[in-house]
Coordinates of C-alpha atoms and ligand atoms in Angstrom, one line a residue:
S864 CA -3.3 -27.8 13.0
S865 CA 0.6 -28.2 11.9
A866 CA 0.9 -24.9 10.1
E867 CA 0.2 -23.0 13.3
A868 CA 2.3 -24.4 16.0
G869 CA 5.4 -24.5 13.4
L870 CA 8.0 -21.3 12.7
Y871 CA 5.7 -20.0 9.5
T872 CA 2.0 -19.2 9.0
S873 CA 0.0 -17.8 5.5
S874 CA 1.3 -14.8 5.7
D875 CA 5.0 -15.3 4.9
Q876 CA 5.8 -16.0 1.4
I877 CA 6.7 -20.0 2.1
V878 CA 4.4 -22.8 1.3
L879 CA 2.8 -24.9 4.1
L880 CA 4.3 -28.2 3.2
N881 CA 2.5 -31.7 5.6
A882 CA 2.2 -34.8 4.8
G883 CA -1.1 -34.6 3.3
N884 CA 0.2 -32.3 0.7
L885 CA 3.9 -32.7 0.4
E886 CA 4.1 -35.4 -2.3
S887 CA 0.9 -32.7 -5.2
V888 CA 3.2 -30.1 -4.0
L889 CA 6.6 -31.0 -5.1
F890 CA 6.6 -33.8 -7.1
N891 CA 5.9 -33.1 -11.5
S892 CA 5.5 -29.5 -10.5
T893 CA 6.6 -26.8 -13.2
S894 CA 8.4 -24.3 -10.7
A895 CA 11.3 -25.2 -9.0
F896 CA 11.1 -25.8 -5.0
L897 CA 13.6 -25.3 -2.4
V898 CA 12.3 -27.1 1.2
E899 CA 13.1 -26.2 4.5
F900 CA 12.9 -30.0 7.1
Y901 CA 12.6 -28.1 10.0
A902 CA 11.5 -29.1 14.2
S903 CA 9.5 -26.3 15.6
W904 CA 10.8 -27.0 19.3
C905 CA 15.3 -26.9 17.1
G906 CA 16.9 -23.1 18.4
H907 CA 18.5 -23.0 14.6
C908 CA 15.3 -23.2 13.0
M909 CA 14.4 -20.7 15.1
A910 CA 17.1 -18.7 13.8
F911 CA 17.0 -19.6 11.1
A912 CA 12.8 -18.9 10.2
P913 CA 13.0 -15.1 9.9
V914 CA 16.3 -15.4 7.1
W915 CA 13.9 -18.1 4.7
K916 CA 11.0 -15.4 5.6
S917 CA 12.9 -13.0 4.5
L918 CA 14.5 -15.3 1.5
A919 CA 10.7 -15.8 0.3
R920 CA 9.5 -11.8 0.2
D921 CA 13.2 -11.0 -1.3
V922 CA 12.7 -14.3 -4.5
K923 CA 8.7 -13.6 -4.4
E924 CA 8.9 -12.9 -8.1
W925 CA 10.8 -15.6 -9.4
K926 CA 7.4 -18.2 -7.8
P927 CA 7.1 -19.8 -11.2
A928 CA 10.5 -20.7 -11.9
V929 CA 11.2 -21.4 -8.3
D930 CA 10.1 -21.5 -4.9
L931 CA 10.1 -21.6 -1.2
A932 CA 8.6 -24.0 0.9
A933 CA 8.9 -25.9 4.6
I934 CA 7.3 -28.6 6.7
D935 CA 7.7 -28.9 10.7
C936 CA 9.0 -32.6 10.8
A937 CA 8.1 -32.0 14.5
D938 CA 4.7 -32.2 13.6
E939 CA 3.6 -36.0 14.3
G940 CA 2.2 -36.3 11.5
N941 CA 4.5 -35.3 9.0
R942 CA 7.3 -37.5 11.2
M943 CA 7.6 -40.3 8.7
T944 CA 7.2 -38.4 5.6
C945 CA 10.6 -36.3 7.0
S946 CA 12.3 -39.7 7.1
S947 CA 11.1 -40.9 4.2
F948 CA 13.4 -37.7 2.6
G949 CA 16.4 -39.2 5.2
I950 CA 16.6 -35.6 6.8
R951 CA 18.3 -36.4 9.8
G952 CA 18.9 -32.5 11.1
Y953 CA 17.3 -29.6 11.5
P954 CA 16.7 -27.6 9.4
T955 CA 17.9 -29.7 6.4
V956 CA 17.8 -27.7 3.0
K957 CA 17.0 -29.7 -0.4
F958 CA 16.5 -28.6 -4.1
F959 CA 13.4 -30.1 -5.6
H960 CA 14.2 -29.7 -9.7
A961 CA 11.0 -28.8 -11.9
Y962 CA 8.9 -31.7 -12.4
T963 CA 10.7 -34.1 -10.1
K964 CA 9.8 -37.9 -9.7
S965 CA 8.0 -39.0 -6.9
S966 CA 10.5 -40.9 -6.3
S967 CA 13.0 -38.0 -5.5
K968 CA 14.5 -37.6 -2.3
G969 CA 16.2 -33.9 -3.6
Q970 CA 19.5 -32.3 -4.0
P971 CA 21.2 -31.0 -0.7
F972 CA 21.3 -27.8 -0.5
K973 CA 23.5 -26.5 2.2
V974 CA 22.6 -23.7 4.2
S975 CA 26.2 -21.2 3.7
S976 CA 25.0 -17.7 5.3
H977 CA 22.6 -16.4 6.9
D978 CA 23.3 -13.5 4.0
V979 CA 19.7 -13.3 2.3
R980 CA 21.8 -11.9 -1.1
T981 CA 24.4 -15.5 -0.9
L982 CA 21.3 -17.5 -0.5
R983 CA 19.3 -16.0 -3.2
R984 CA 22.9 -16.1 -5.8
Q985 CA 22.9 -19.9 -4.4
I986 CA 19.6 -20.7 -5.6
I987 CA 20.5 -19.1 -9.3
Y988 CA 23.1 -21.1 -9.0
M989 CA 21.2 -24.5 -8.3
M990 CA 18.9 -23.2 -10.9
E991 CA 21.5 -23.1 -13.4
T992 CA 23.8 -26.4 -12.3
H993 CA 21.3 -28.5 -11.7
E994 CA 20.5 -31.3 -15.1
E995 CA 17.4 -31.5 -15.1
S996 CA 14.4 -29.9 -17.0
W997 CA 14.5 -26.5 -17.0
P998 CA 11.2 -24.8 -15.1
P999 CA 8.8 -23.5 -18.5
A1000 CA 8.4 -20.1 -16.7
C1001 CA 11.6 -19.3 -16.7
P1002 CA 13.4 -17.6 -19.0
P1003 CA 17.4 -17.8 -20.5
L1004 CA 19.6 -16.4 -17.4
E1005 CA 22.7 -17.2 -20.1
T1006 CA 24.3 -14.3 -20.9
A1007 CA 22.9 -13.0 -24.7
S1008 CA 25.8 -12.6 -27.8
K1009 CA 25.1 -10.1 -30.6
A1010 CA 23.7 -12.5 -32.7
E1011 CA 21.2 -13.3 -30.5
I1012 CA 20.7 -9.4 -29.5
D1013 CA 20.4 -8.6 -33.3
N1014 CA 17.5 -11.2 -34.4
F1015 CA 15.6 -10.7 -31.3
F1016 CA 12.8 -8.9 -32.5
E1017 CA 12.7 -11.1 -34.9
T1018 CA 11.1 -14.4 -33.1
N1019 CA 10.0 -12.0 -29.1
S1020 CA 7.3 -9.4 -29.7
V1021 CA 8.4 -7.6 -27.3
D1022 CA 8.1 -3.8 -26.5
Y1023 CA 11.4 -3.1 -24.2
L1024 CA 14.2 -6.1 -24.7
A1025 CA 16.5 -4.7 -21.1
L1026 CA 20.0 -5.6 -21.5
V1027 CA 21.8 -5.5 -18.6
F1028 CA 25.6 -5.1 -19.1
E1029 CA 27.9 -6.9 -16.5
R1030 CA 31.2 -8.9 -15.4
V1031 CA 31.2 -12.2 -15.4
N1032 CA 30.9 -12.9 -11.4
S1033 CA 28.0 -10.0 -11.1
Y1034 CA 24.8 -11.7 -10.5
V1035 CA 22.0 -8.7 -11.1
G1036 CA 21.8 -9.2 -14.8
R1037 CA 19.6 -12.8 -13.5
E1038 CA 18.4 -10.9 -10.7
V1039 CA 16.7 -8.9 -12.0
T1040 CA 15.4 -11.2 -14.9
L1041 CA 13.4 -13.3 -12.7
D1042 CA 12.4 -10.4 -11.3
L1043 CA 10.4 -9.1 -13.9
L1044 CA 9.3 -13.3 -14.7
Q1045 CA 5.4 -12.1 -14.2
Y1046 CA 6.2 -9.2 -15.8
E1047 CA 4.5 -9.1 -20.4
N1048 CA 5.9 -6.9 -22.8
I1049 CA 9.8 -6.7 -21.6
A1050 CA 12.2 -9.4 -21.5
V1051 CA 15.5 -9.3 -19.7
R1052 CA 18.8 -11.0 -20.8
R1053 CA 22.4 -10.0 -19.1
V1054 CA 24.9 -9.7 -21.0
L1055 CA 28.9 -9.4 -20.6
S1056 CA 30.8 -7.0 -20.5
T1057 CA 33.4 -8.7 -22.8
E1058 CA 30.8 -8.8 -25.8
D1059 CA 33.0 -6.3 -28.0
G1060 CA 30.4 -5.5 -30.2
L1061 CA 27.5 -5.2 -27.8
V1062 CA 29.5 -3.2 -25.9
S1063 CA 31.1 -0.6 -28.3
K1064 CA 27.7 0.0 -30.4
M1065 CA 25.9 0.9 -27.0
G1066 CA 28.4 3.6 -26.1
V1067 CA 28.4 1.5 -22.6
T1068 CA 31.0 1.7 -19.8
D1069 CA 29.4 1.1 -17.0
F1070 CA 29.5 -2.3 -15.0
P1071 CA 26.2 -3.1 -14.4
S1072 CA 24.8 -1.1 -16.6
C1073 CA 21.2 -1.2 -18.5
Y1074 CA 19.4 -0.3 -21.7
L1075 CA 16.9 -0.8 -23.4
Y1076 CA 16.7 -2.2 -26.9
Y1077 CA 13.6 -1.6 -29.0
P1078 CA 12.0 -3.1 -32.1
N1079 CA 12.6 -0.6 -33.8
G1080 CA 16.4 -0.9 -33.4
N1081 CA 17.3 2.2 -30.6
F1082 CA 18.5 2.2 -27.7
S1083 CA 18.5 4.0 -24.4
R1084 CA 20.1 4.0 -21.1
L1085 CA 17.7 3.1 -18.1
N1086 CA 17.9 6.3 -16.2
V1087 CA 18.5 5.2 -12.2
Q1088 CA 19.3 6.5 -9.0
I1089 CA 21.7 3.3 -8.7
E1090 CA 23.2 0.6 -10.8
A1091 CA 21.9 -2.3 -8.5
R1092 CA 18.9 -4.7 -9.1
T1093 CA 16.4 -3.2 -7.0
F1094 CA 16.3 -0.1 -8.5
Y1095 CA 16.8 -1.8 -12.0
S1096 CA 13.8 -3.7 -10.7
Y1097 CA 11.8 -1.1 -10.3
A1098 CA 12.4 0.5 -12.9
L1099 CA 11.5 -1.8 -15.8
Q1100 CA 8.4 -3.3 -14.0
R1101 CA 7.1 0.7 -14.1
L1102 CA 7.7 0.7 -18.2
P1103 CA 4.9 2.1 -19.8
G1104 CA 2.8 -1.0 -21.5
V1105 CA 5.2 -3.2 -18.6
V1106 CA 1.7 -5.0 -17.0
R1107 CA 1.7 -8.3 -14.7
A1108 CA 0.9 -11.2 -16.5
G1109 CA -2.9 -11.8 -16.7
K1110 CA -3.6 -8.1 -15.5
P1111 CA -5.5 -5.9 -18.4
Q1112 CA -4.1 -2.9 -19.5
P1113 CA -5.9 -0.1 -16.9
V1114 CA -8.9 2.2 -17.6
V1115 CA -9.9 4.5 -15.7
P1116 CA -13.3 5.8 -15.8
D1117 CA -14.5 9.3 -15.4
V1118 CA -17.1 8.5 -12.7
V1119 CA -16.1 6.5 -9.9
D1120 CA -19.4 5.1 -8.1
N1121 CA -18.0 3.1 -5.0
T1122 CA -20.3 2.4 -2.3
T1123 CA -19.2 -1.0 -2.1
G1124 CA -21.6 -1.0 1.3
Q1125 CA -18.3 -3.1 3.7
Q1126 CA -20.3 -5.4 6.3
W1127 CA -20.0 -4.4 9.9
L1128 CA -19.4 -7.1 12.4
P1129 CA -22.2 -7.4 14.9
F1130 CA -19.2 -5.8 18.3
N1131 CA -22.1 -5.8 20.8
R1132 CA -19.2 -7.8 22.6
G1133 CA -17.6 -6.7 25.5
K1134 CA -14.4 -7.0 23.3
A1135 CA -15.0 -4.9 20.6
L1136 CA -16.7 -2.9 23.3
T1137 CA -13.3 -1.7 24.5
D1138 CA -11.4 -1.4 20.8
L1139 CA -14.9 0.4 19.7
K1140 CA -13.3 2.6 22.8
R1141 CA -9.9 2.6 22.5
Y1142 CA -10.0 3.7 18.4
I1143 CA -12.5 6.3 18.8
S1144 CA -9.9 8.1 21.2
V1145 CA -7.2 7.9 19.2
L1146 CA -8.9 9.0 16.3
V1147 CA -10.3 12.1 18.7
K1148 CA -6.8 12.7 20.1
Y1149 CA -4.8 12.3 16.4
F1150 CA -7.3 12.6 13.5
P1151 CA -6.8 15.8 11.5
G1152 CA -10.3 16.1 10.2
R1153 CA -12.4 18.9 9.7
P1154 CA -13.7 21.0 12.6
V1155 CA -17.1 19.6 12.8
V1156 CA -15.7 15.6 12.3
K1157 CA -13.4 16.4 15.4
N1158 CA -16.7 17.3 17.0
L1159 CA -19.0 14.4 16.3
L1160 CA -15.9 12.3 17.0
Q1161 CA -15.4 14.6 20.6
S1162 CA -19.8 13.4 21.3
V1163 CA -19.1 9.6 20.1
E1164 CA -16.4 9.2 22.3
A1165 CA -18.4 10.9 25.7
W1166 CA -21.3 8.8 24.6
L1167 CA -19.8 5.9 24.7
L1168 CA -17.5 6.0 27.5
G1169 CA -21.0 7.5 29.1
L1170 CA -22.5 4.4 28.2
E1171 CA -23.3 2.0 31.2
D1172 CA -24.1 -0.7 29.8
T1173 CA -21.5 -3.8 28.0
E1174 CA -23.4 -3.9 24.6
V1175 CA -24.6 -1.1 21.6
S1176 CA -26.2 -2.0 19.1
Y1177 CA -24.9 -0.8 16.1
S1178 CA -28.5 1.1 15.5
S1179 CA -27.5 3.1 18.5
L1180 CA -24.4 4.3 17.5
L1181 CA -25.8 5.0 14.0
S1182 CA -28.3 7.0 15.8
V1183 CA -26.0 9.3 17.8
L1184 CA -23.8 10.2 14.6
E1185 CA -27.0 11.2 13.2
N1186 CA -28.2 13.4 15.7
T1187 CA -25.3 14.7 17.4
A1188 CA -24.7 17.1 14.3
E1189 CA -25.3 20.7 14.6
V1190 CA -26.8 20.8 11.3
P1191 CA -27.9 16.9 11.0
N1192 CA -26.4 15.1 7.6
A1193 CA -23.9 18.1 7.1
V1194 CA -21.5 15.9 9.0
L1195 CA -21.2 12.4 7.4
P1196 CA -22.0 12.2 3.6
E1197 CA -24.3 10.4 2.1
G1198 CA -22.9 7.6 0.5
V1199 CA -18.4 8.0 0.0
R1200 CA -16.7 9.4 -2.5
W1201 CA -13.3 7.9 -2.5
V1202 CA -10.3 10.8 -3.6
A1203 CA -6.6 9.6 -2.6
C1204 CA -8.2 6.6 -2.7
Q1205 CA -10.2 5.8 -5.9
G1206 CA -9.6 3.1 -7.8
S1207 CA -9.5 2.8 -11.5
Q1208 CA -12.7 0.6 -11.1
P1209 CA -15.3 0.8 -8.4
H1210 CA -14.0 -2.7 -6.7
F1211 CA -10.3 -1.3 -6.5
R1212 CA -8.4 0.2 -3.4
G1213 CA -11.5 2.6 -1.9
Y1214 CA -12.0 1.2 1.9
P1215 CA -8.9 -0.9 2.6
C1216 CA -6.5 1.6 1.3
S1217 CA -8.4 4.2 3.3
V1218 CA -7.6 2.2 6.5
W1219 CA -4.1 1.9 5.9
T1220 CA -3.7 5.8 4.5
L1221 CA -5.9 6.4 7.6
F1222 CA -3.5 4.3 10.2
H1223 CA 0.3 6.0 8.7
V1224 CA -1.9 9.6 9.1
L1225 CA -2.4 8.5 13.3
T1226 CA 1.1 6.8 13.7
V1227 CA 2.6 10.7 11.8
Q1228 CA 0.1 12.9 13.8
A1229 CA 0.9 10.8 17.2
M1230 CA 4.9 11.3 16.5
N1231 CA 4.6 15.1 15.7
T1232 CA 2.1 15.8 18.4
R1233 CA 4.0 14.0 20.9
G1234 CA 1.4 11.5 21.9
A1235 CA 0.8 9.3 24.9
G1236 CA 3.9 6.4 23.6
P1237 CA 4.2 3.9 20.7
Q1238 CA 1.3 1.3 22.3
E1239 CA -1.1 3.5 22.1
V1240 CA -2.2 4.3 18.3
L1241 CA -0.5 0.5 17.4
Q1242 CA -3.0 -1.6 19.8
A1243 CA -5.9 0.7 18.6
M1244 CA -5.3 -0.1 14.9
R1245 CA -5.1 -3.3 16.1
G1246 CA -8.4 -3.7 17.7
Y1247 CA -9.8 -2.0 14.9
V1248 CA -8.7 -4.6 12.6
R1249 CA -9.5 -7.6 15.0
S1250 CA -12.9 -6.5 15.9
F1251 CA -14.4 -4.8 12.4
F1252 CA -12.3 -4.3 9.4
G1253 CA -14.4 -6.8 7.3
C1254 CA -12.3 -8.9 5.6
R1255 CA -11.1 -11.7 8.0
E1256 CA -8.2 -12.5 5.8
C1257 CA -6.5 -9.1 6.7
A1258 CA -8.1 -9.2 9.9
S1259 CA -5.5 -12.5 10.7
H1260 CA -2.9 -12.1 8.4
F1261 CA -2.0 -8.4 10.4
E1262 CA -3.0 -10.2 13.8
N1263 CA 0.4 -12.4 13.1
M1264 CA 2.1 -9.3 12.2
A1265 CA 1.6 -7.6 15.5
A1266 CA 1.2 -10.6 18.0
E1267 CA 5.0 -11.2 16.1
S1268 CA 6.3 -8.1 17.1
M1269 CA 3.9 -5.0 17.6
D1270 CA 4.3 -5.6 22.0
S1271 CA 7.9 -4.1 21.4
V1272 CA 8.1 -1.0 19.6
R1273 CA 8.9 1.4 21.5
T1274 CA 9.4 4.9 20.6
L1275 CA 7.1 6.9 18.6
S1276 CA 9.1 7.0 14.8
A1277 CA 9.2 3.3 15.5
A1278 CA 5.4 3.0 15.7
A1279 CA 5.5 4.5 12.2
L1280 CA 7.8 2.7 11.4
W1281 CA 6.6 -0.7 11.6
L1282 CA 3.9 0.3 10.7
W1283 CA 5.6 1.3 7.5
S1284 CA 7.5 -1.9 7.1
R1285 CA 4.6 -4.2 8.2
H1286 CA 1.9 -2.6 5.0
N1287 CA 5.4 -2.8 2.4
R1288 CA 5.5 -7.1 3.8
V1289 CA 1.7 -6.9 3.1
N1290 CA 2.4 -4.9 -0.8
N1291 CA 5.0 -7.6 -1.0
R1292 CA 1.9 -11.0 -0.3
L1293 CA -0.2 -8.9 -2.7
A1294 CA 1.5 -8.5 -5.3
G1295 CA 0.5 -9.7 -8.5
A1296 CA -3.4 -10.8 -6.5
L1297 CA -6.4 -10.1 -7.4
S1298 CA -7.1 -7.0 -5.6
E1299 CA -4.5 -4.9 -7.6
D1300 CA -5.8 -2.3 -9.2
P1301 CA -3.0 -2.3 -12.2
L1302 CA -2.8 1.8 -11.6
F1303 CA -1.4 1.6 -8.6
P1304 CA 0.4 -1.7 -8.5
K1305 CA 2.2 -3.3 -5.3
I1306 CA 5.8 -1.7 -4.7
Q1307 CA 7.3 -1.5 -2.5
W1308 CA 7.0 2.0 -1.0
P1309 CA 8.0 4.7 -1.1
P1310 CA 9.9 4.1 -4.5
P1311 CA 12.7 6.3 -5.9
E1312 CA 10.9 8.8 -7.7
L1313 CA 8.9 9.7 -4.7
C1314 CA 11.2 9.4 -2.6
P1315 CA 15.3 8.7 -3.9
S1316 CA 16.8 9.6 -0.3
C1317 CA 14.9 6.8 0.7
H1318 CA 17.0 3.9 -0.6
G1319 CA 20.6 3.1 -1.0
V1320 CA 23.1 0.4 -1.3
K1321 CA 25.3 -1.6 0.9
L1322 CA 29.0 -2.3 -0.7
S1323 CA 27.4 -5.3 -1.6
G1324 CA 25.2 -3.6 -3.7
E1325 CA 22.4 -4.6 -1.9
H1326 CA 19.3 -2.5 -2.2
T1327 CA 19.0 -0.9 1.4
W1328 CA 16.2 1.5 2.7
K1329 CA 17.5 4.6 4.8
Q1330 CA 15.2 4.2 8.1
E1331 CA 15.7 8.2 9.1
R1332 CA 15.0 8.9 5.6
V1333 CA 11.5 7.0 5.5
L1334 CA 10.5 8.2 8.4
A1335 CA 11.4 11.8 7.3
F1336 CA 9.2 11.3 4.2
L1337 CA 6.4 9.3 6.1
K1338 CA 6.3 12.8 8.5
E1339 CA 5.9 14.7 5.8
H1340 CA 4.0 12.4 3.2
F1341 CA 1.0 11.9 6.2
S1342 CA 1.5 15.0 8.1
S1343 CA -2.0 17.0 8.4
D1344 CA -0.9 20.1 6.9
R1345 CA -0.9 18.1 3.2
I1346 CA -4.8 16.8 4.0
L1347 CA -7.2 18.5 2.3
L1348 CA -9.8 19.5 3.8
D1349 CA -12.5 21.2 1.8
Y1350 CA -13.7 18.9 -0.3
L1351 CA -17.0 18.9 0.7
E1352 CA -17.5 22.6 1.3
Ligands
FAD2474 P1 -3.0 0.1 0.1 O1 -1.6 -0.6 -0.1 O2 -4.2 0.5 0.6 O3 -2.4 1.2 0.5 C1 -2.7 3.1 0.7 C2 -1.5 3.7 0.4 O4 -0.6 4.0 0.9 C3 -1.1 3.7 -0.8 O5 -1.2 4.1 -2.1 C4 0.5 4.4 -0.9 O6 0.4 6.0 -1.0 C5 0.8 4.5 1.0 N1 1.7 3.1 0.7 C6 1.8 2.4 0.4 N2 2.5 1.5 1.0 C7 2.7 2.2 2.3 C8 3.6 1.8 3.5 N3 4.7 1.1 3.0 N4 4.2 2.6 3.9 C9 3.2 3.9 4.3 N5 2.1 4.1 2.8 C10 2.2 3.3 2.2 N6 -6.2 -7.4 1.0 C11 -5.8 -8.7 0.5 O7 -5.9 -9.1 -0.5 N7 -5.3 -10.0 1.5 C12 -5.3 -9.3 2.9 O8 -4.0 -9.8 3.8 C13 -5.3 -7.3 3.0 N8 -4.6 -7.9 4.3 C14 -5.2 -6.4 4.6 C15 -4.5 -5.7 6.3 C16 -5.2 -4.6 6.6 C17 -4.8 -4.0 8.2 C18 -5.2 -3.9 6.0 C19 -5.8 -1.9 6.1 C20 -5.8 -3.9 4.4 C21 -5.0 -5.1 3.9 N9 -5.4 -5.8 2.8 C22 -5.6 -7.0 2.0 C23 -5.9 -4.5 1.4 C24 -4.7 -4.1 1.0 O9 -3.6 -3.9 1.7 C25 -5.2 -3.0 0.1 O10 -5.9 -1.6 1.4 C26 -5.6 -2.9 -1.1 O11 -5.6 -3.4 -2.2 C27 -6.4 -1.6 -2.1 O12 -4.5 -1.2 -2.4 P2 -4.0 0.1 -2.6 O13 -3.4 0.2 -4.0 O14 -5.0 1.7 -3.1 O15 -2.8 0.4 -1.6

């Protein structure tokens, strides 16, 4: 299909357009759209694709107001559609305001830079200056006056009004407003440093800085490590009572009873057996479990290596698991009780959370014990996901990411960081999804409160990860001596 041949996949935060869906997606939509018309063979387009993807991840929360899309004009089936928009060269980006009529060819959006921050601000500029319909989901982006703030709670029933005080040329207030677009119980407004009444009332001295204003008239400064967009958004999205729209308030049950019985796939195919062997050997080498579990893994490995068949049945594996134990049934417990991956409801977290956690532990163990090489654990995980991970959609997204860059990972620490950054991509994609536990929101991890030194800003004010600190944090967080082994004893 065109989606697969093109430069984007469904794993990106980009709406994949084609001749068949373009009209229904773009026209009369409640959100604005930026559409990249590209040709999959064009070198400039290949160079631009990573920019378009990271821009889409960066403004993911803005979707109800403005969304990003792409169409491959090199696909035979899309050629007429692209030419009907007057596309002459690739890539061309066009802006379609909310409720665009089907006769429209869109407005030009000049890609002035490959810098995500510049492009993001250009989007805001485009939103603010176009004259047609404002997307209904989009809050006002203009600056607020003292009068508006004084009367705010008369007409708005939210728990917090966040005020971003800033200078006229700063975009932080508008960016944070859009970042909070999908959250309830909070509103964000930007206030200019020249708004003397408010500035003196609240005693504001730093620009930018963020204040929380409460319905009872009290206010307090928002405490962040660095006065910048990402830090404000992290902090505001996680204030008590602030929830993503449509998400219930979290309820924590007393007893967690989760035996979701993840479906096992048959693995009596050559490839799957190889994947199983590789995975078990990696567990034998790096899984920092209880000694009895390690022994069990070793027996399973020995059995698998001694097999002459190219096929095994699940029941024979099961009987090895049960019969090689010194004390039958004492090694692996009946049923499952999630500890680190306990969710606020039985259908949250659990198995997939434990898979991620285990993978991180394995990459960190390989690093801490100077394992055989960066590909060993990564490829074993990849094979496990490919052959055994019951969520097939997850597996295909993961395989997309692996195919993109896993093979070029060269060191053990790069392997741990690769997994960390890909997991964050998945978190970005899943934020707000049905499977998100409201008590454990999908955030870019670790958040500043867990690892302050992992976060920094560039001179431009743009958020940046300090990868060395992230690495040190991963080493510590997923190290074997932090794992409690005595839950069953
Ligand atoms: P998880 O995302 O499972 O994370 C577990 C724990 O790891 C967190 O609690 C946190 O302590 C830590 N953590 C979080 N982020 C990072 C990071 N970047 N680096 C290191 N540690 C971190 N679900 C879907 O709906 N669609 C999918 O396409 C999909 N793909 C998946 C692919 C794979 C390979 C896996 C293992 C899972 C996938 N899932 C998918 C499930 C989803 O990612 C979560 O595992 C699930 O929703 C449970 O989320 P959680 O809140 O428990 O945290």
